[in-house]
PDB file of C-alpha atoms in Angstrom:
ATOM      1  CA  MET I 932     -35.712 115.114 -26.332  1.00 76.00           C
ATOM      2  CA  GLN I 933     -31.855 114.663 -25.996  1.00 82.00           C
ATOM      3  CA  PHE I 934     -29.413 111.424 -26.065  1.00 86.00           C
ATOM      4  CA  PHE I 935     -26.257 111.860 -24.085  1.00 87.00           C
ATOM      5  CA  LEU I 936     -23.213 109.962 -25.013  1.00 85.00           C
ATOM      6  CA  PRO I 937     -20.610 109.890 -22.618  1.00 85.00           C
ATOM      7  CA  VAL I 938     -17.183 109.512 -23.925  1.00 80.00           C
ATOM      8  CA  CYS I 939     -13.537 108.890 -22.620  1.00 77.00           C
ATOM      9  CA  ILE I 940     -10.477 109.260 -24.687  1.00 78.00           C
ATOM     10  CA  GLY I 941      -7.474 107.244 -23.615  1.00 71.00           C
ATOM     11  CA  GLY I 942      -9.364 104.858 -21.268  1.00 61.00           C
ATOM     12  CA  PRO I 943      -9.393 105.030 -17.435  1.00 59.00           C
ATOM     13  CA  VAL I 944      -5.448 104.815 -17.167  1.00 61.00           C
ATOM     14  CA  ARG I 945      -3.047 105.012 -19.995  1.00 56.00           C
ATOM     15  CA  GLU I 946       0.787 105.314 -19.313  1.00 64.00           C
ATOM     16  CA  GLY I 947      -0.119 106.804 -15.988  1.00 67.00           C
ATOM     17  CA  VAL I 948      -2.568 109.615 -17.421  1.00 67.00           C
ATOM     18  CA  VAL I 949      -6.069 109.402 -16.544  1.00 68.00           C
ATOM     19  CA  GLY I 950      -8.283 109.803 -19.504  1.00 73.00           C
ATOM     20  CA  HIS I 951     -10.121 112.462 -20.770  1.00 77.00           C
ATOM     21  CA  TYR I 952     -14.000 112.356 -20.368  1.00 82.00           C
ATOM     22  CA  PHE I 953     -16.581 114.658 -22.118  1.00 86.00           C
ATOM     23  CA  VAL I 954     -20.311 114.189 -23.317  1.00 91.00           C
ATOM     24  CA  VAL I 955     -21.685 114.423 -26.933  1.00 93.00           C
ATOM     25  CA  THR I 956     -25.495 115.169 -26.867  1.00 93.00           C
ATOM     26  CA  ILE I 957     -28.101 114.704 -29.865  1.00 93.00           C
ATOM     27  CA  ASN I 958     -30.578 117.676 -29.262  1.00 93.00           C
ATOM     28  CA  LEU I 959     -33.605 116.788 -31.285  1.00 90.00           C
ATOM     29  CA  LYS I 960     -35.404 119.899 -30.499  1.00 91.00           C
ATOM     30  CA  LYS I 961     -32.672 122.236 -31.518  1.00 94.00           C
ATOM     31  CA  GLU I 962     -31.516 119.914 -34.353  1.00 94.00           C
ATOM     32  CA  ARG I 963     -27.893 119.822 -33.394  1.00 95.00           C
ATOM     33  CA  PHE I 964     -24.976 117.720 -31.880  1.00 96.00           C
ATOM     34  CA  GLU I 965     -23.525 119.362 -28.839  1.00 95.00           C
ATOM     35  CA  LEU I 966     -20.126 118.998 -27.146  1.00 92.00           C
ATOM     36  CA  LEU I 967     -19.941 119.480 -23.585  1.00 88.00           C
ATOM     37  CA  ASP I 968     -16.079 119.482 -22.466  1.00 86.00           C
ATOM     38  CA  SER I 969     -15.038 120.895 -19.223  1.00 82.00           C
ATOM     39  CA  LEU I 970     -11.350 121.621 -20.118  1.00 75.00           C
ATOM     40  CA  PRO I 971     -10.366 125.008 -20.817  1.00 65.00           C
ATOM     41  CA  ASP I 972      -8.373 124.095 -24.143  1.00 67.00           C
ATOM     42  CA  GLU I 973      -9.318 121.116 -26.558  1.00 62.00           C
ATOM     43  CA  TYR I 974      -7.907 118.164 -25.351  1.00 62.00           C
ATOM     44  CA  GLN I 975      -5.961 116.354 -28.055  1.00 64.00           C
ATOM     45  CA  GLY I 976      -8.420 114.561 -30.266  1.00 77.00           C
ATOM     46  CA  THR I 977     -11.710 115.828 -28.651  1.00 85.00           C
ATOM     47  CA  MET I 978     -12.831 117.415 -31.850  1.00 86.00           C
ATOM     48  CA  ASP I 979     -11.607 114.812 -34.062  1.00 86.00           C
ATOM     49  CA  TYR I 980     -13.641 112.323 -31.944  1.00 87.00           C
ATOM     50  CA  PHE I 981     -16.477 114.721 -31.946  1.00 90.00           C
ATOM     51  CA  ASN I 982     -16.722 114.548 -35.829  1.00 92.00           C
ATOM     52  CA  THR I 983     -16.155 110.837 -35.762  1.00 91.00           C
ATOM     53  CA  VAL I 984     -18.925 110.318 -33.491  1.00 91.00           C
ATOM     54  CA  THR I 985     -21.389 112.538 -35.059  1.00 94.00           C
ATOM     55  CA  SER I 986     -20.829 111.139 -38.562  1.00 95.00           C
ATOM     56  CA  ARG I 987     -21.192 107.476 -37.185  1.00 93.00           C
ATOM     57  CA  VAL I 988     -24.326 108.602 -35.474  1.00 92.00           C
ATOM     58  CA  LYS I 989     -25.690 109.948 -38.569  1.00 92.00           C
ATOM     59  CA  ARG I 990     -24.990 106.915 -40.614  1.00 91.00           C
ATOM     60  CA  ILE I 991     -26.704 104.624 -38.007  1.00 90.00           C
ATOM     61  CA  TRP I 992     -29.719 106.896 -37.635  1.00 89.00           C
ATOM     62  CA  LYS I 993     -30.140 106.813 -41.296  1.00 87.00           C
ATOM     63  CA  GLN I 994     -30.018 102.858 -41.340  1.00 86.00           C
ATOM     64  CA  ILE I 995     -32.506 102.478 -38.537  1.00 88.00           C
ATOM     65  CA  SER I 996     -34.871 105.410 -38.961  1.00 85.00           C
ATOM     66  CA  LYS I 997     -37.118 103.739 -41.349  1.00 79.00           C
ATOM     67  CA  LEU I 998     -37.227 100.352 -39.281  1.00 83.00           C
ATOM     68  CA  LEU I 999     -38.002 102.174 -36.016  1.00 82.00           C
ATOM     69  CA  GLN I1000     -39.975 105.108 -37.464  1.00 78.00           C
ATOM     70  CA  LEU I1001     -37.745 107.640 -36.074  1.00 75.00           C
ATOM     71  CA  SER I1002     -38.530 111.293 -36.049  1.00 75.00           C
ATOM     72  CA  PRO I1003     -36.754 113.102 -37.761  1.00 76.00           C
ATOM     73  CA  SER I1004     -36.026 110.771 -40.294  1.00 79.00           C
ATOM     74  CA  SER I1005     -32.452 112.210 -41.039  1.00 83.00           C
ATOM     75  CA  ILE I1006     -30.343 114.132 -38.741  1.00 91.00           C
ATOM     76  CA  ASP I1007     -27.563 114.944 -41.759  1.00 91.00           C
ATOM     77  CA  HIS I1008     -28.427 118.368 -41.430  1.00 93.00           C
ATOM     78  CA  PHE I1009     -27.848 118.972 -37.805  1.00 95.00           C
ATOM     79  CA  GLU I1010     -24.923 121.266 -37.004  1.00 96.00           C
ATOM     80  CA  LYS I1011     -22.238 120.724 -34.459  1.00 95.00           C
ATOM     81  CA  VAL I1012     -22.018 122.915 -31.436  1.00 93.00           C
ATOM     82  CA  LYS I1013     -19.511 123.323 -28.661  1.00 89.00           C
ATOM     83  CA  MET I1014     -21.270 124.342 -25.664  1.00 89.00           C
ATOM     84  CA  GLN I1015     -20.174 126.710 -22.884  1.00 83.00           C
ATOM     85  CA  VAL I1016     -19.972 124.851 -19.738  1.00 79.00           C
ATOM     86  CA  PRO I1017     -18.175 125.400 -16.187  1.00 76.00           C
ATOM     87  CA  LEU I1018     -14.445 124.837 -17.030  1.00 75.00           C
ATOM     88  CA  GLN I1019     -12.077 122.730 -14.856  1.00 75.00           C
ATOM     89  CA  GLY I1020      -9.390 124.724 -12.899  1.00 69.00           C
ATOM     90  CA  GLY I1021      -5.678 123.455 -12.664  1.00 55.00           C
ATOM     91  CA  THR I1022      -5.947 120.695 -15.317  1.00 47.00           C
TER      92      THR I1022
END
């Protein structure tokens, strides 16, 4: 099972610049967080946001896992991986 968390940095439009979209997934089978980003170079703030999202998800998961009987009960050990995806050209 996977959870997909779509993310936009900078909002739809900020100072005439369109925001940057990417996806963070929680891959329960492979026990990892995955970053899917189609820009060839890391957009400023993408990795920072990825780290922020994963740490917050871990904290929330820990708080609700007993109440909802989630399996696994902890995802603190999940690794963080930037996945290889087709890249955008001319961005």
